[in-house]
Coordinates of C-alpha atoms in Angstrom, one line a residue:
M1 CA 103.9 81.3 115.1
N2 CA 100.2 82.2 114.8
D3 CA 99.9 86.0 114.8
C4 CA 97.0 86.2 112.3
I5 CA 94.7 89.2 112.6
S6 CA 91.1 88.2 113.5
E7 CA 88.1 90.4 112.8
S8 CA 85.9 88.6 115.4
Y9 CA 88.6 88.7 118.1
I10 CA 89.1 92.5 117.8
R11 CA 85.4 93.3 117.5
D12 CA 84.4 91.2 120.5
A13 CA 87.4 92.4 122.7
V14 CA 86.7 96.0 122.0
G15 CA 83.0 95.7 122.6
Q16 CA 79.9 96.8 120.9
G17 CA 79.3 100.5 120.6
K18 CA 82.9 101.5 120.2
C19 CA 83.4 100.5 116.6
L20 CA 80.6 99.4 114.3
S21 CA 82.6 96.9 112.4
V22 CA 86.1 95.5 111.7
R23 CA 87.2 94.3 108.3
R24 CA 90.5 92.5 107.6
F25 CA 92.1 92.2 104.2
D26 CA 95.0 90.2 103.0
C27 CA 96.2 93.2 100.9
L28 CA 95.0 96.7 100.1
P29 CA 96.8 99.5 98.2
S30 CA 96.1 101.7 101.3
T31 CA 93.7 101.3 104.3
N32 CA 93.3 105.1 104.4
R33 CA 92.5 105.4 100.7
F34 CA 90.0 102.5 101.0
L35 CA 88.2 104.3 103.9
C36 CA 88.2 107.7 102.2
E37 CA 86.3 106.2 99.3
K38 CA 83.9 104.5 101.7
A39 CA 83.4 107.8 103.5
K40 CA 82.6 109.7 100.3
R41 CA 79.8 107.1 99.6
G42 CA 78.2 107.8 103.0
M43 CA 79.6 105.0 105.2
P44 CA 78.9 105.8 108.9
E45 CA 81.4 106.3 111.5
G46 CA 83.2 103.4 113.1
L47 CA 84.4 101.1 110.3
V48 CA 87.9 99.8 111.2
V49 CA 89.9 98.4 108.3
I50 CA 93.1 96.3 108.8
A51 CA 95.4 95.0 106.1
E52 CA 98.1 92.4 106.4
H53 CA 99.9 94.2 103.6
Q54 CA 99.7 97.5 101.8
T55 CA 101.1 98.0 98.3
E56 CA 100.8 101.8 98.3
G57 CA 101.0 102.7 102.0
Y58 CA 101.8 106.4 102.6
G59 CA 102.4 108.9 105.3
R60 CA 102.5 112.7 105.4
Y61 CA 103.3 114.5 102.1
G62 CA 102.6 111.3 100.3
R63 CA 105.8 109.6 101.5
A64 CA 105.8 105.8 101.0
F65 CA 105.2 103.8 104.2
C66 CA 106.8 100.4 104.2
S67 CA 104.0 97.9 104.8
P68 CA 105.4 94.3 104.3
E69 CA 103.1 91.3 104.8
G70 CA 102.5 89.9 108.3
T71 CA 105.1 92.1 110.1
G72 CA 103.0 95.2 111.0
L73 CA 99.7 96.5 112.1
Y74 CA 98.2 98.7 109.3
M75 CA 94.9 100.0 110.5
S76 CA 92.5 102.9 109.6
I77 CA 89.4 104.1 111.3
L78 CA 86.5 106.1 109.7
L79 CA 85.3 108.9 111.9
R80 CA 82.7 111.6 111.5
P81 CA 83.6 114.2 114.2
E82 CA 81.6 117.4 114.7
G83 CA 83.9 120.3 114.2
T84 CA 86.2 122.3 111.9
P85 CA 89.4 120.8 110.2
E86 CA 91.4 121.9 113.3
I87 CA 89.9 118.9 115.1
S88 CA 92.1 116.6 113.0
L89 CA 95.1 117.6 115.1
L90 CA 93.2 116.4 118.2
I91 CA 92.4 113.1 116.5
T92 CA 96.1 112.6 115.6
T93 CA 97.4 113.5 119.1
A94 CA 94.7 111.4 120.9
A95 CA 95.8 108.4 118.7
A96 CA 99.4 109.0 119.5
V97 CA 98.7 108.7 123.2
A98 CA 96.4 105.7 122.7
V99 CA 99.0 103.8 120.6
S100 CA 101.8 104.7 123.0
E101 CA 99.8 103.4 126.0
A102 CA 99.0 100.2 124.2
I103 CA 102.6 99.6 123.2
E104 CA 103.8 100.3 126.7
E105 CA 101.2 97.9 128.2
L106 CA 102.1 95.1 125.9
T107 CA 105.9 95.5 125.7
G108 CA 106.8 97.2 128.9
R109 CA 108.9 99.7 127.0
R110 CA 108.4 103.5 127.1
C111 CA 107.3 105.3 123.9
G112 CA 108.4 108.7 122.9
I113 CA 106.4 111.0 120.6
K114 CA 108.0 113.1 117.9
W115 CA 105.7 116.0 117.2
V116 CA 103.3 115.6 115.8
N117 CA 102.6 112.1 114.7
D118 CA 105.6 109.7 115.0
L119 CA 106.2 107.2 117.8
I120 CA 109.8 106.5 118.8
L121 CA 111.2 103.5 120.7
D122 CA 114.8 103.2 121.6
G123 CA 115.6 106.0 119.1
K124 CA 113.8 104.4 116.1
K125 CA 110.5 105.2 114.5
V126 CA 108.0 102.4 115.1
C127 CA 104.7 104.0 114.2
G128 CA 103.4 106.7 112.0
I129 CA 99.9 108.3 112.3
L130 CA 98.1 110.1 109.5
T131 CA 94.6 111.8 109.7
E132 CA 92.9 112.8 106.5
G133 CA 89.6 114.4 106.0
A134 CA 87.2 116.3 103.8
L135 CA 84.8 119.2 104.3
C136 CA 81.1 119.2 104.0
A137 CA 80.0 120.6 100.6
D138 CA 78.0 123.4 102.2
S139 CA 80.1 124.4 105.2
A140 CA 83.6 124.7 106.6
R141 CA 83.0 121.7 108.9
L142 CA 84.4 118.3 108.5
D143 CA 82.4 115.7 106.7
Y144 CA 84.6 112.9 107.7
A145 CA 88.1 112.0 109.0
V146 CA 90.1 108.9 108.4
L147 CA 92.7 108.0 111.0
G148 CA 95.5 105.8 109.7
I149 CA 97.9 104.0 112.1
G150 CA 100.9 102.1 110.8
I151 CA 103.1 100.1 113.3
N152 CA 106.2 98.1 112.7
V153 CA 105.6 95.0 114.9
T154 CA 108.6 93.0 113.7
E155 CA 111.3 93.6 111.1
P156 CA 110.6 92.1 107.7
I157 CA 112.7 89.2 106.6
G158 CA 116.0 90.7 105.4
G159 CA 115.5 93.8 107.4
F160 CA 114.0 97.2 106.5
P161 CA 114.8 98.7 103.1
A162 CA 118.1 100.4 103.0
E163 CA 116.6 103.9 102.8
I164 CA 114.9 103.6 106.2
R165 CA 117.1 101.1 107.9
D166 CA 118.8 103.7 110.1
V167 CA 115.6 105.2 111.3
A168 CA 113.0 102.4 111.4
G169 CA 112.5 100.1 114.4
A170 CA 110.1 97.4 115.5
L171 CA 108.3 96.5 118.7
L172 CA 109.3 92.8 118.8
E173 CA 112.4 90.9 117.9
A174 CA 110.3 87.9 116.8
P175 CA 106.6 87.3 116.1
E176 CA 104.5 86.6 119.2
A177 CA 101.2 84.6 119.0
G178 CA 98.2 86.9 119.1
F179 CA 100.2 90.0 119.6
R180 CA 98.7 92.1 116.8
N181 CA 95.2 91.2 117.8
R182 CA 95.9 92.4 121.4
L183 CA 97.7 95.5 120.1
A184 CA 94.8 96.5 117.8
T185 CA 92.3 95.9 120.6
A186 CA 94.3 97.9 123.1
I187 CA 94.6 100.8 120.7
L188 CA 91.0 100.9 119.7
H189 CA 89.8 100.7 123.3
R190 CA 92.0 103.6 124.4
F191 CA 91.4 105.7 121.3
F192 CA 87.6 105.6 121.5
E193 CA 87.8 106.5 125.2
Y194 CA 89.6 109.7 124.2
Y195 CA 87.6 110.3 121.1
R196 CA 84.3 110.4 122.9
Q197 CA 85.5 113.4 124.9
L198 CA 87.9 114.8 122.4
E199 CA 87.4 118.5 123.2
K200 CA 88.3 117.9 126.9
R201 CA 91.8 116.9 125.8
T202 CA 92.1 114.3 128.6
F203 CA 95.1 112.9 126.7
F204 CA 97.1 116.2 126.8
D205 CA 99.3 115.3 129.8
G206 CA 100.1 111.9 128.3
Y207 CA 101.1 113.5 125.0
R208 CA 103.3 116.2 126.6
Q209 CA 105.1 113.8 128.9
R210 CA 106.2 111.7 125.9
L211 CA 107.7 114.6 124.0
F212 CA 111.4 113.6 124.5
F213 CA 112.9 116.6 122.6
L214 CA 111.7 119.5 124.7
G215 CA 114.5 121.9 125.6
K216 CA 116.6 120.7 122.6
Q217 CA 117.4 122.2 119.3
V218 CA 115.2 121.0 116.4
S219 CA 115.1 121.7 112.7
I220 CA 111.8 123.2 111.5
L221 CA 110.8 121.4 108.2
R222 CA 108.3 122.2 105.5
T223 CA 107.6 119.4 103.1
G224 CA 110.8 117.7 104.3
Q225 CA 113.1 120.7 103.7
E226 CA 114.7 122.5 106.6
I227 CA 113.8 126.2 106.9
A228 CA 115.1 127.1 110.3
K229 CA 116.5 125.9 113.6
A230 CA 115.0 126.5 117.0
I231 CA 114.7 125.3 120.6
A232 CA 111.6 123.3 121.3
L233 CA 110.0 124.8 124.4
D234 CA 106.6 123.1 124.9
V235 CA 103.2 122.4 123.5
D236 CA 100.1 124.4 124.2
R237 CA 96.7 123.1 124.9
D238 CA 95.9 123.1 121.1
F239 CA 99.0 120.8 120.6
R240 CA 100.9 123.6 118.8
L241 CA 104.6 123.3 119.2
L242 CA 106.2 126.3 120.9
V243 CA 109.7 127.1 119.5
R244 CA 112.2 129.8 120.1
Y245 CA 114.5 131.0 117.3
D246 CA 118.0 132.4 117.7
D247 CA 116.7 135.9 117.5
G248 CA 114.5 135.3 120.6
R249 CA 111.2 135.1 118.6
V250 CA 108.7 132.5 119.9
E251 CA 106.3 130.9 117.5
A252 CA 103.5 128.4 117.9
L253 CA 103.6 125.8 115.1
S254 CA 100.4 124.1 114.1
S255 CA 101.6 122.4 111.0
G256 CA 104.8 121.1 109.5
E257 CA 107.3 118.7 111.1
I258 CA 110.6 118.8 112.9
G259 CA 113.9 117.1 112.6
I260 CA 115.8 116.0 115.7
K261 CA 119.6 115.4 115.8
T262 CA 120.4 112.3 117.8

């Protein structure tokens, strides 16, 4: 089954002006780390890097992200948005909607979003999104942002590692010819549409509609440790999660993560 990733296919399908270049690697320690180094050396916005395999893939708080060869889409995009670090949350949420829409188009299955950056399919995590950035040396504005997207397209041979087997899922039961090329193209097309008008938040409704846990009890986590329980009420226009604690107090969370009991 030929599901090889093609630089030329993705670049041509997305179209000129949306991403400057696409580079594919057989293996990288981390696509995000690779682009962060390029960004520090002045690489302009628009470089997309895709690896068949990552040896040191990671997510939030440096957690390892399983990236076996040939079974996933491990992609990072170099961006140079104008704004303060808070715009990183808009990049992450825009990407979550773009990836969800692409998955839904190609698989016919509805994606859920677990605030703020995980995509859920049939109760299992199939995608993680991580935006990293750095400030300009002489101001509080962003110098660059690197958007990383890791998707489990199929399960690796032998299944996922034991430590994530109960929570990780995949888009397909078996490889499908050209699927990862079509998936990457669909994601990039949608993401850049949203990115060009990021401040308008045109993806807000799409994000909110996919939050499957609203109205339910969640665990509020900091660096993976539970600090409180609350009811998830909604998200505001800045994508902060509104929660209500047992004492009636309402808080808008702009960072951290949540645990959901299924």
